[in-house]
Coordinates of C-alpha atoms in Angstrom, one line a residue:
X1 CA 141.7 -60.1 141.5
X2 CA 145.1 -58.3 141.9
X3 CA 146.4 -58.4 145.5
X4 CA 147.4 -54.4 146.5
X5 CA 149.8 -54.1 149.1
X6 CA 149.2 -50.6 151.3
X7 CA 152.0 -48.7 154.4
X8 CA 150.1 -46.8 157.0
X9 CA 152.2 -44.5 158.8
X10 CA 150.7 -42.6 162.2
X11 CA 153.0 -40.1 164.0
X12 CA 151.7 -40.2 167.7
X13 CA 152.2 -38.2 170.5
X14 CA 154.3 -41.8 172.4
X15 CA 155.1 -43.9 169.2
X16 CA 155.4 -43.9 165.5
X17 CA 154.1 -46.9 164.0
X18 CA 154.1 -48.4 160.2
X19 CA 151.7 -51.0 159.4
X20 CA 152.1 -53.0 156.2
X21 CA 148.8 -54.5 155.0
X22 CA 147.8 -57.0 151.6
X23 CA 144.5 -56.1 150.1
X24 CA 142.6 -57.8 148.0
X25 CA 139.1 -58.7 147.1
X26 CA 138.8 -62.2 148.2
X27 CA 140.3 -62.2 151.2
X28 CA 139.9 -58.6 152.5
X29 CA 142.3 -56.9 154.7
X30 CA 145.5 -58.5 155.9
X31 CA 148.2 -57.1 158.1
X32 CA 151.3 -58.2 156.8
X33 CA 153.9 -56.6 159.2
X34 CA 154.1 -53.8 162.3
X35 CA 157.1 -51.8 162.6
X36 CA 157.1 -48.7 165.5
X37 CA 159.2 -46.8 167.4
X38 CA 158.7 -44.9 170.6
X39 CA 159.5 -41.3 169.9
X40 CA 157.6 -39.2 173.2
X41 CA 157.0 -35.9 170.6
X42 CA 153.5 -35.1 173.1
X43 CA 155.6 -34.5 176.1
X44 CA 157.1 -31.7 174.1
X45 CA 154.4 -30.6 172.2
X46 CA 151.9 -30.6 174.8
X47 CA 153.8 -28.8 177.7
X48 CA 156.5 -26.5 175.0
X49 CA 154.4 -26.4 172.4
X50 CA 157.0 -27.5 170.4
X51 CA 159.2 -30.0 169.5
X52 CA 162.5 -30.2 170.5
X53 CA 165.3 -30.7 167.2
X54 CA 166.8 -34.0 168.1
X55 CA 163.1 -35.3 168.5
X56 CA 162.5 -33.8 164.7
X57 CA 165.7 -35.4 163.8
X58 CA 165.0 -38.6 165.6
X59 CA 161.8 -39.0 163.7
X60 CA 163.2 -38.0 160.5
X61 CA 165.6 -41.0 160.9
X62 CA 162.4 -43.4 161.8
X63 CA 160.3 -42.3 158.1
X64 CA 163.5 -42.8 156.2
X65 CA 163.7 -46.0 157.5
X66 CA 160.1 -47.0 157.4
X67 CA 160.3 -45.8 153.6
X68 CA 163.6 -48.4 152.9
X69 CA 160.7 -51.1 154.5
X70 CA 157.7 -50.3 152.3
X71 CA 160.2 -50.3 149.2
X72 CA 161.5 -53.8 150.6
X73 CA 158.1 -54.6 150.5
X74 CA 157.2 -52.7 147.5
X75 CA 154.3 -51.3 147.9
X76 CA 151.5 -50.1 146.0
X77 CA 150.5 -47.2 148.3
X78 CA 151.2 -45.8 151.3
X79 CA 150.1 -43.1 153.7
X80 CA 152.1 -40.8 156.5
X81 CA 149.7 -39.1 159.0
X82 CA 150.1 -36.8 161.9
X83 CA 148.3 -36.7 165.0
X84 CA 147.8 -33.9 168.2
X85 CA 151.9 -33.7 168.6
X86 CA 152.4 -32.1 165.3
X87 CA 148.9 -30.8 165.1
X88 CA 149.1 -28.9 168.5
X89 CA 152.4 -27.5 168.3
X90 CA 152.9 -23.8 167.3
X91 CA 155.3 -24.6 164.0
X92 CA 153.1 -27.0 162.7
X93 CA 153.7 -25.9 159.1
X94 CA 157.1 -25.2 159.3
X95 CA 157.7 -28.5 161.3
X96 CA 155.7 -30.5 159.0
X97 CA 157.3 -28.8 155.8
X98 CA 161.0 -30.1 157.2
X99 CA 160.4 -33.1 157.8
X100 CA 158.6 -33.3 154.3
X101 CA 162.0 -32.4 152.7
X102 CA 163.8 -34.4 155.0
X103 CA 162.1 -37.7 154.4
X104 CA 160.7 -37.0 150.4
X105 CA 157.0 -38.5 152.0
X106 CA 154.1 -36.8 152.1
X107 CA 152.5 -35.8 155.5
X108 CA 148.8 -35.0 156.4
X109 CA 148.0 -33.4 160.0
X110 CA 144.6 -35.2 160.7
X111 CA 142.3 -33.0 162.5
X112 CA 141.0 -34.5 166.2
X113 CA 137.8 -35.6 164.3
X114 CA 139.2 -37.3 161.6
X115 CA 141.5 -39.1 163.8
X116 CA 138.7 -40.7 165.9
X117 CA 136.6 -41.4 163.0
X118 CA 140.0 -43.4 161.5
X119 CA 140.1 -45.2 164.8
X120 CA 136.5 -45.5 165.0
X121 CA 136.6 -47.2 161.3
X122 CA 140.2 -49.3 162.6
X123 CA 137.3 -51.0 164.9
X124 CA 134.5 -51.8 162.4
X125 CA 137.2 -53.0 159.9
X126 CA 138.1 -55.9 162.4
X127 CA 135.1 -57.2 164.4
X128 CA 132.0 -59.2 163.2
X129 CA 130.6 -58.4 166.0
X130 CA 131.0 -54.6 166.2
X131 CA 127.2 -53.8 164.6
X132 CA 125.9 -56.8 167.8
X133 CA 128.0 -54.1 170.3
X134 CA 126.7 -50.5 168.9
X135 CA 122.7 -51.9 169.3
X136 CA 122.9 -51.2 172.3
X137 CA 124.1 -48.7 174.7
X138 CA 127.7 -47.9 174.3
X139 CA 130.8 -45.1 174.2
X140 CA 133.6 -45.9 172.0
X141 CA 136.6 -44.1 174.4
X142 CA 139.8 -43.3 172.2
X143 CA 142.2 -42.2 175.0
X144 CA 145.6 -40.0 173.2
X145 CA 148.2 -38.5 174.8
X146 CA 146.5 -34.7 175.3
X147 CA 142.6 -35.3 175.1
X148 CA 139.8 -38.1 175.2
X149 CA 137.2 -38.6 172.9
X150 CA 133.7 -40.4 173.7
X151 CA 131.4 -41.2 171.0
X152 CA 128.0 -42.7 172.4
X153 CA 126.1 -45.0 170.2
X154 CA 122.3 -46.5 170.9
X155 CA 120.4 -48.7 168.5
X156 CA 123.3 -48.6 166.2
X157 CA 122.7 -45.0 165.7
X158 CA 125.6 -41.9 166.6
X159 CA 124.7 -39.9 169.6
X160 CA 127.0 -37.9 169.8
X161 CA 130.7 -37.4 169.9
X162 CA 132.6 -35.0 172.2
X163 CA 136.2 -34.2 173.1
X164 CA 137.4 -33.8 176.2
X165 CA 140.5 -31.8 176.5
X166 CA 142.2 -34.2 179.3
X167 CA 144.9 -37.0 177.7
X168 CA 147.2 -39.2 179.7
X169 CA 150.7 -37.7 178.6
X170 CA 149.2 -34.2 179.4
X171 CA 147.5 -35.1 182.9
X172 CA 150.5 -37.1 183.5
X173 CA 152.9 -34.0 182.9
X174 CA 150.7 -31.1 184.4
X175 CA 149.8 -33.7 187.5
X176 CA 152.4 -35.5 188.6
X177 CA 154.7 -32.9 189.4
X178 CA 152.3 -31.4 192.1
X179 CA 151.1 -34.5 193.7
X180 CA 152.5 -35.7 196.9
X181 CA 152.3 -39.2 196.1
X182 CA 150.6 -41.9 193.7
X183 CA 147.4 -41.7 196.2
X184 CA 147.3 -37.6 195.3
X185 CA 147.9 -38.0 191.6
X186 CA 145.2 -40.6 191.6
X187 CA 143.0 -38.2 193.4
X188 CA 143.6 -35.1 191.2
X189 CA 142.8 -37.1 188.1
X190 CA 139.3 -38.2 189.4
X191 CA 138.6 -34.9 190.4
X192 CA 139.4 -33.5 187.1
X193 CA 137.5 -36.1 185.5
X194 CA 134.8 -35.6 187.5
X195 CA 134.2 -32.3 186.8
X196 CA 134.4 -32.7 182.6
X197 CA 132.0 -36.0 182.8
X198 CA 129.4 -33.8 185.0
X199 CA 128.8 -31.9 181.9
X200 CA 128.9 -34.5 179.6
X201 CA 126.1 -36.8 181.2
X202 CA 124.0 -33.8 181.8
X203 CA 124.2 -32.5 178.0
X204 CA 124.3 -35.7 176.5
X205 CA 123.7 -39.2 177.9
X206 CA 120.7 -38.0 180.3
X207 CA 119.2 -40.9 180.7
X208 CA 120.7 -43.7 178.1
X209 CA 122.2 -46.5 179.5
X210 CA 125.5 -47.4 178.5
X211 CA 126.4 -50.6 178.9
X212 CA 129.8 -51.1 177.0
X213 CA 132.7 -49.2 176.9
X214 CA 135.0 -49.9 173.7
X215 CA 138.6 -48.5 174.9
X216 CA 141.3 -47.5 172.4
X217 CA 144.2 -47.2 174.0
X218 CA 147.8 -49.4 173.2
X219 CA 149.1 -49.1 176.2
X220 CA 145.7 -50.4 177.7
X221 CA 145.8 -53.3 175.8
X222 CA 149.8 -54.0 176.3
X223 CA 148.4 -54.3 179.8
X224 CA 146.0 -57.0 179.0
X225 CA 148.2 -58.7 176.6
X226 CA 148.0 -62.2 178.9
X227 CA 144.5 -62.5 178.1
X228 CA 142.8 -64.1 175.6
X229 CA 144.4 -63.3 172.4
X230 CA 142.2 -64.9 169.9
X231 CA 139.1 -62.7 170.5
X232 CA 139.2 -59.5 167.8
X233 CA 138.2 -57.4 170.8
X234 CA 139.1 -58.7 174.5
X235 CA 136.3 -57.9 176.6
X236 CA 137.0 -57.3 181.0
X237 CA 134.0 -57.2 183.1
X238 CA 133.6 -54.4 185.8
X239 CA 134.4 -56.7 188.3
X240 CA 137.5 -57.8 186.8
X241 CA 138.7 -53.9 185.7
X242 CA 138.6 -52.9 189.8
X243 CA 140.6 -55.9 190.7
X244 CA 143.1 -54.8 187.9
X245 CA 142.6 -50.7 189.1
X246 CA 143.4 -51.7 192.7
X247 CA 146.6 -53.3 191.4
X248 CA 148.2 -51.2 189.6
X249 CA 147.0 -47.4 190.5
X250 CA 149.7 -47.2 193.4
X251 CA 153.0 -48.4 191.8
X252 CA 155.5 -46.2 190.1
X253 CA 156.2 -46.5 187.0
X254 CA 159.4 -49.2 187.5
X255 CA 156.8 -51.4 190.0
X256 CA 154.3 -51.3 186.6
X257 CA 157.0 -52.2 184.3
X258 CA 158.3 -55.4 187.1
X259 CA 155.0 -56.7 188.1
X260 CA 153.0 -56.2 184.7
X261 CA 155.9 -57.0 182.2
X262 CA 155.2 -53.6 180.4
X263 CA 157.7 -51.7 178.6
X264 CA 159.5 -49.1 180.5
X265 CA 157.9 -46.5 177.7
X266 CA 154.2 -47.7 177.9
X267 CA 154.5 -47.8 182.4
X268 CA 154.4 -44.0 183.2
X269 CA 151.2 -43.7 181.1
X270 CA 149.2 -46.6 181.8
X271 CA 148.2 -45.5 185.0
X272 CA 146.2 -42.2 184.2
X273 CA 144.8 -44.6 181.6
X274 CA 143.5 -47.1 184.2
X275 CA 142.2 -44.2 186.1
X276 CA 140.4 -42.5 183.1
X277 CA 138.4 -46.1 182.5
X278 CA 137.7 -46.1 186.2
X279 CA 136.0 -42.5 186.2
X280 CA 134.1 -43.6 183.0
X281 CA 132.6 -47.0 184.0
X282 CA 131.3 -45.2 186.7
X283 CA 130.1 -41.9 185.8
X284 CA 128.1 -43.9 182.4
X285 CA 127.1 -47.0 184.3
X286 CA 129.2 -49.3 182.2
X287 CA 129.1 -53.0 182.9
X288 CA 132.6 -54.2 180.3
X289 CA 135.3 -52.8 178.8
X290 CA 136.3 -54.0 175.1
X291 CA 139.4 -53.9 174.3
X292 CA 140.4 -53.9 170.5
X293 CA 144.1 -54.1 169.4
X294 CA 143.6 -52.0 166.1
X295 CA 144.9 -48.7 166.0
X296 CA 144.5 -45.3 163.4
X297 CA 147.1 -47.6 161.0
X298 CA 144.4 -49.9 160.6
X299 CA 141.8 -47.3 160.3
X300 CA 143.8 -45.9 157.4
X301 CA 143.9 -48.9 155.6
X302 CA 140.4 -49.7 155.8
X303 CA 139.7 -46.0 154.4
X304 CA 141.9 -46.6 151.5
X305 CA 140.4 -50.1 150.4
X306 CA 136.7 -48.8 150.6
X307 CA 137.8 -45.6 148.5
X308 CA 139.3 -48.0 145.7
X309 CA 137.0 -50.3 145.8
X310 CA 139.4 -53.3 147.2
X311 CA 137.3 -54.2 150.1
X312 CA 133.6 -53.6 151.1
X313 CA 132.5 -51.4 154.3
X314 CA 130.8 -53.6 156.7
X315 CA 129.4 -50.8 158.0
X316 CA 127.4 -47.0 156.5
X317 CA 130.3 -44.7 158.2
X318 CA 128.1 -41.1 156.2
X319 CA 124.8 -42.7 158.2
X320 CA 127.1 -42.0 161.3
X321 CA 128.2 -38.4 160.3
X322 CA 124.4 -37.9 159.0
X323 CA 122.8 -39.0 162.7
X324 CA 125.0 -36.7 164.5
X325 CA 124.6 -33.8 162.4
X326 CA 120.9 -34.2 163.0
X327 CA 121.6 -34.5 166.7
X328 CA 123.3 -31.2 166.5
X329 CA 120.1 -30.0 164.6
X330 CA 117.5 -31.3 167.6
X331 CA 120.0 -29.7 170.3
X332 CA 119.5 -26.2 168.7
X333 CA 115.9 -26.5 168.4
X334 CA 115.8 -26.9 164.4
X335 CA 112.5 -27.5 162.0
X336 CA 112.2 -30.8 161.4
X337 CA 109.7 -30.6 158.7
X338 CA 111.5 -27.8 156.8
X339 CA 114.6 -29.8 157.1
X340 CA 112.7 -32.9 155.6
X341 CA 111.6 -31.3 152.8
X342 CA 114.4 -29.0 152.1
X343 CA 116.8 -32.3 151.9
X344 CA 114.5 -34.3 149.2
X345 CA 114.9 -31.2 147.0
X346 CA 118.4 -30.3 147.5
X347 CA 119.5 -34.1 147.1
X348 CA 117.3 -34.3 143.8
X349 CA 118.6 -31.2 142.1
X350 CA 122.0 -32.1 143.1
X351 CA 121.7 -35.5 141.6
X352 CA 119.4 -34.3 138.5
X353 CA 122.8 -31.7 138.0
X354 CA 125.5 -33.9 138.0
X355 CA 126.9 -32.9 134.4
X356 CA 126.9 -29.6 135.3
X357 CA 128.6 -28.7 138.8
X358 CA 130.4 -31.7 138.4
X359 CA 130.8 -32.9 142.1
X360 CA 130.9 -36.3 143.9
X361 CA 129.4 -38.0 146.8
X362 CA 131.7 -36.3 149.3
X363 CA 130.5 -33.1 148.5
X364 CA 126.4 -34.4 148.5
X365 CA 126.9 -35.5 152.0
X366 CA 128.6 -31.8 152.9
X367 CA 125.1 -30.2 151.1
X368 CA 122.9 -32.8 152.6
X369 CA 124.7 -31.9 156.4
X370 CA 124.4 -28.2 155.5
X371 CA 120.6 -28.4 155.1
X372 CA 120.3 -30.3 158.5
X373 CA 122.4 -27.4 159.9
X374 CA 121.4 -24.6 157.8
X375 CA 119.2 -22.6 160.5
X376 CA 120.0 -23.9 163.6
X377 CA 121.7 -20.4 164.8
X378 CA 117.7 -19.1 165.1
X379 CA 118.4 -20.8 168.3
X380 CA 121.1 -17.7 169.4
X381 CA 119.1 -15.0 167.1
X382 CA 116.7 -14.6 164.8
X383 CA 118.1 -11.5 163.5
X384 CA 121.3 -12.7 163.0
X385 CA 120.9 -16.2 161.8
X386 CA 124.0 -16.7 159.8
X387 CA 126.6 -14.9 161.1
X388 CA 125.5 -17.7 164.3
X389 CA 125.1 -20.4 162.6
X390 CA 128.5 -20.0 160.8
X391 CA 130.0 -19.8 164.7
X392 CA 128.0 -22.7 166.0
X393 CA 129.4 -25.4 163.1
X394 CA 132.9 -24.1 163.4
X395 CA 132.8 -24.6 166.9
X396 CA 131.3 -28.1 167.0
X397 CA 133.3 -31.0 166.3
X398 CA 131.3 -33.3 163.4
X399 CA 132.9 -36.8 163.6
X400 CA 134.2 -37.6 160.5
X401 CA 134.9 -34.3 158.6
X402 CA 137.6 -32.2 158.4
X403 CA 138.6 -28.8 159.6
X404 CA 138.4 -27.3 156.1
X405 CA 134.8 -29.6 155.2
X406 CA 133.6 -28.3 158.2
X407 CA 134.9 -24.6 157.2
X408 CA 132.7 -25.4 153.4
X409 CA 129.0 -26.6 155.2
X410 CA 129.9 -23.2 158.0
X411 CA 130.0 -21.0 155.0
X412 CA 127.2 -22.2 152.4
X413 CA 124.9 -22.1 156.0
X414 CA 126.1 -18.8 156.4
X415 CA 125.7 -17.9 152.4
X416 CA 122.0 -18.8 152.4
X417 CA 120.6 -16.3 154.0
X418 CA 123.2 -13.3 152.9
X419 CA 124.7 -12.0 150.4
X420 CA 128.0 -14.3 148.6
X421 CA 130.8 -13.1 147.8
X422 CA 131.4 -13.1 144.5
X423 CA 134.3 -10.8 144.5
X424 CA 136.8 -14.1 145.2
X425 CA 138.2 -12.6 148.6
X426 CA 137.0 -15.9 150.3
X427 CA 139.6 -17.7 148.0
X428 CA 142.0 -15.1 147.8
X429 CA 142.5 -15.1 151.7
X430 CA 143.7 -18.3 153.8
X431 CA 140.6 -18.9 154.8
X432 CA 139.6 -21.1 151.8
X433 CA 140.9 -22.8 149.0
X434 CA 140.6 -21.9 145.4
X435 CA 138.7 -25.7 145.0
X436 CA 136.6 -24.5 148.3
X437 CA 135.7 -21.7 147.1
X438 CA 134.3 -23.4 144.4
X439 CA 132.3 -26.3 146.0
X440 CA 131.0 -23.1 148.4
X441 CA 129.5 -21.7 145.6
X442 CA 128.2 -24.4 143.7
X443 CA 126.3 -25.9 147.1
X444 CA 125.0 -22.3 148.3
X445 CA 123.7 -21.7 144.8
X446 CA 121.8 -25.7 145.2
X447 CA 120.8 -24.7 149.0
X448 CA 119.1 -21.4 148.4
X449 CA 117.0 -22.6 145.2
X450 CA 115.8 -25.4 147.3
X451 CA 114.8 -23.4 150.6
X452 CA 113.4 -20.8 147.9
X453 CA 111.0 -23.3 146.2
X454 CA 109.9 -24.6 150.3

């Protein structure tokens, strides 16, 4: 079997990293080589909303360079992604577009939720053990630079996910400047904290014990780099992470870098890190923190080599999108029953029709999510069903999907119930795609026969 060799490029809001990795049938996924550079783009995107030009510049000069690698190393495919500091920012198109003609690579902007999901797959790719973890209670924690994301998982099923809008480069730049001392800023954060995990526990773990936390974090785990470094996921104990919190929360950032031996980049941020961990062992109960040392580079490979078929998924990531769109169904009081039925018949016309609309299995999981969804805004109105329907999916976050596949399930919901528009203005506008458009149609036309004949 031929050996494939794959670049996966992530522009953070701290560092911009390439990963070279060889893929092959036999022996799976293989990182090769690591190549990053710190470029702080969050601090400007976050606080400006913008970046400044020699940041654009400098970063131009990093993907020129990263390309003159993956050449070197010639490989097969690559991928450049974008995260929250070019997603955030107010030029994002114009920004993106530049550095596009700049550097002759491609660049997607991932949205927040295909970001985690990419990290949440960098995980699965690399432990054995990860399905063992996720029986049990436990909230995967992706910390970035402006927000933190908490997935919770029980009996190896998807809770829920939900971002909270608090990240360590933003706390650290909105905080720091009005604390007093370390002892303040420590205090602020754990107030703020406080206050956004209230909601969360009330609304969604109630009563579900979570027992691990599974941190992703790099600076976190440049931290703990003296420990064990042959585990695929170091694991601290509660015990051990206060005797590490009590530590470190009071030094500056120059004491960190000293008594740690942490970069001088990764020490002003590790400390609203520590404290964000802190906050959620105790709020959710947690008894040990995993550690992995895979980032969304990793997460991108492993997407790559399942989608051609050069490695097989350990793991059934559409189950996870599947159980949380259902847990978005039970919050807003939907009909079970109808929904059972209504999902046999969609999926079997869709499959019986293949020849004729022509789609794949990405767009059967969008129409199997939009049934699920499909009249769960009878829980706002019952006169006004779609119009509140449409608002609910575009406001919730579905792990997993993108901004504009969460845009397609919104409107064939909202298209079931009144009247499409055939006249094209959907796809004429910039609200959809001409291919959007398309699959829109197509999916509405599969959803209404179906709730028709129940």
């Amino acid at each position: 079997m031929a050996v494939k060799l794959f670049g996966a490029i992530v522009i953070g809001s701290m560092e911009t990293e390439l990963k070279i990795f060889e893929l092959s049938a036999r022996k799976g996924m293989k990182e090769i080589d690591c190549v990053s550079a710190r470029i702080h783009l969050g601090v400007d995107a976050y606080s400006k909303g913008r970046l400044d030009v020699e940041k654009v510049e400098e970063l131009c000069t990093v993907l020129k360079e990263f390309k003159q690698i993956m050449e070197g190393y010639q490989v097969n495919d690559y991928r450049v992604c974008g995260t929250s500091a070019l997603r955030e920012i107010r030029s994002a198109l114009i920004t993106r577009d530049y550095i596009e003609k700049q550097t002759g690579m491609k660049i997607e902007i991932l949205s927040n939720s295909e970001q985690r999901f990419l990290d949440y797959k960098s995980i699965a790719s690399e432990s054995d053990s990860f399905e063992n973890i996720i029986s049990s209670g436990t909230a995967i924690v992706d910390i970035g630079g402006s927000s933190i994301q908490i997935s919770v998982f029980d009996k190896d099923k998807l809770i829920t996910t939900q971002n909270i809008r608090v990240g360590k480069v933003s706390t650290r730049e909105k905080f720091m400047p009005l604390a007093k001392n370390n002892m303040h800023f420590e205090a602020l954060v754990m107030e703020l904290m406080d206050h956004e995990l209230n909601g969360f526990g009330k609304l969604y773990q109630k009563d579900r014990q979570i027992n691990n936390l599974i941190v992703i974090d790099g600076d976190l785990v440049e931290l703990m780099k003296k420990r064990d470094q042959t585990a695929a996921i170091p694991v601290v104990s509660r015990e051990e992470f206060k005797d590490l919190y009590h530590r470190i929360v009071y030094l500056n950032p120059d004491e960190v870098t000293e008594q740690f031996e942490l970069s001088s980049d990764s020490a002003p941020f590790v400390v609203p890190s520590v404290i964000f961990c802190r906050c959620l062992m105790e709020k959710l109960g947690a008894e040990t923190i995993w550690l992995p040392r895979m980032s969304t580079n990793d997460g991108l490979c492993y997407d790559y080599g399942v989608n051609n078929k050069l490695i097989r998924s350990k793991h059934n990531f559409d189950e996870d999108i599947i159980a949380a769109s259902r847990n978005i169904a039970k919050r807003y009081k939907s009909n079970q029953p109808h929904i059972k039925n209504m999902e046999e018949m969609t999926l079997q016309i869709f499959d019986k029709m293949k020849k004729i609309h022509g789609m794949g299995q990405r767009e059967r999981l969008l129409l199997q999510i939009s049934v699920i969804l499909h009249n769960c805004g009878k829980y706002i109105s019952l006169t006004n069903v779609a119009e509140c329907a449409y608002n609910i999916i575009m406001a919730t976050e579905i792990i997993g999907l993108s901004h504009a596949e969460r845009r397609i399930i919104a409107n064939v919901v909202k298209f079931n119930t009144m009247d499409f528009d055939y006249n094209g203005d959907m796809a004429a506008g910039s609200s959809a795609s001409r291919a959007e458009y398309l699959v829109i149609a197509k999916l509405t036309a599969i959803l209404r026969v179906a709730n028709a004949l129940d």
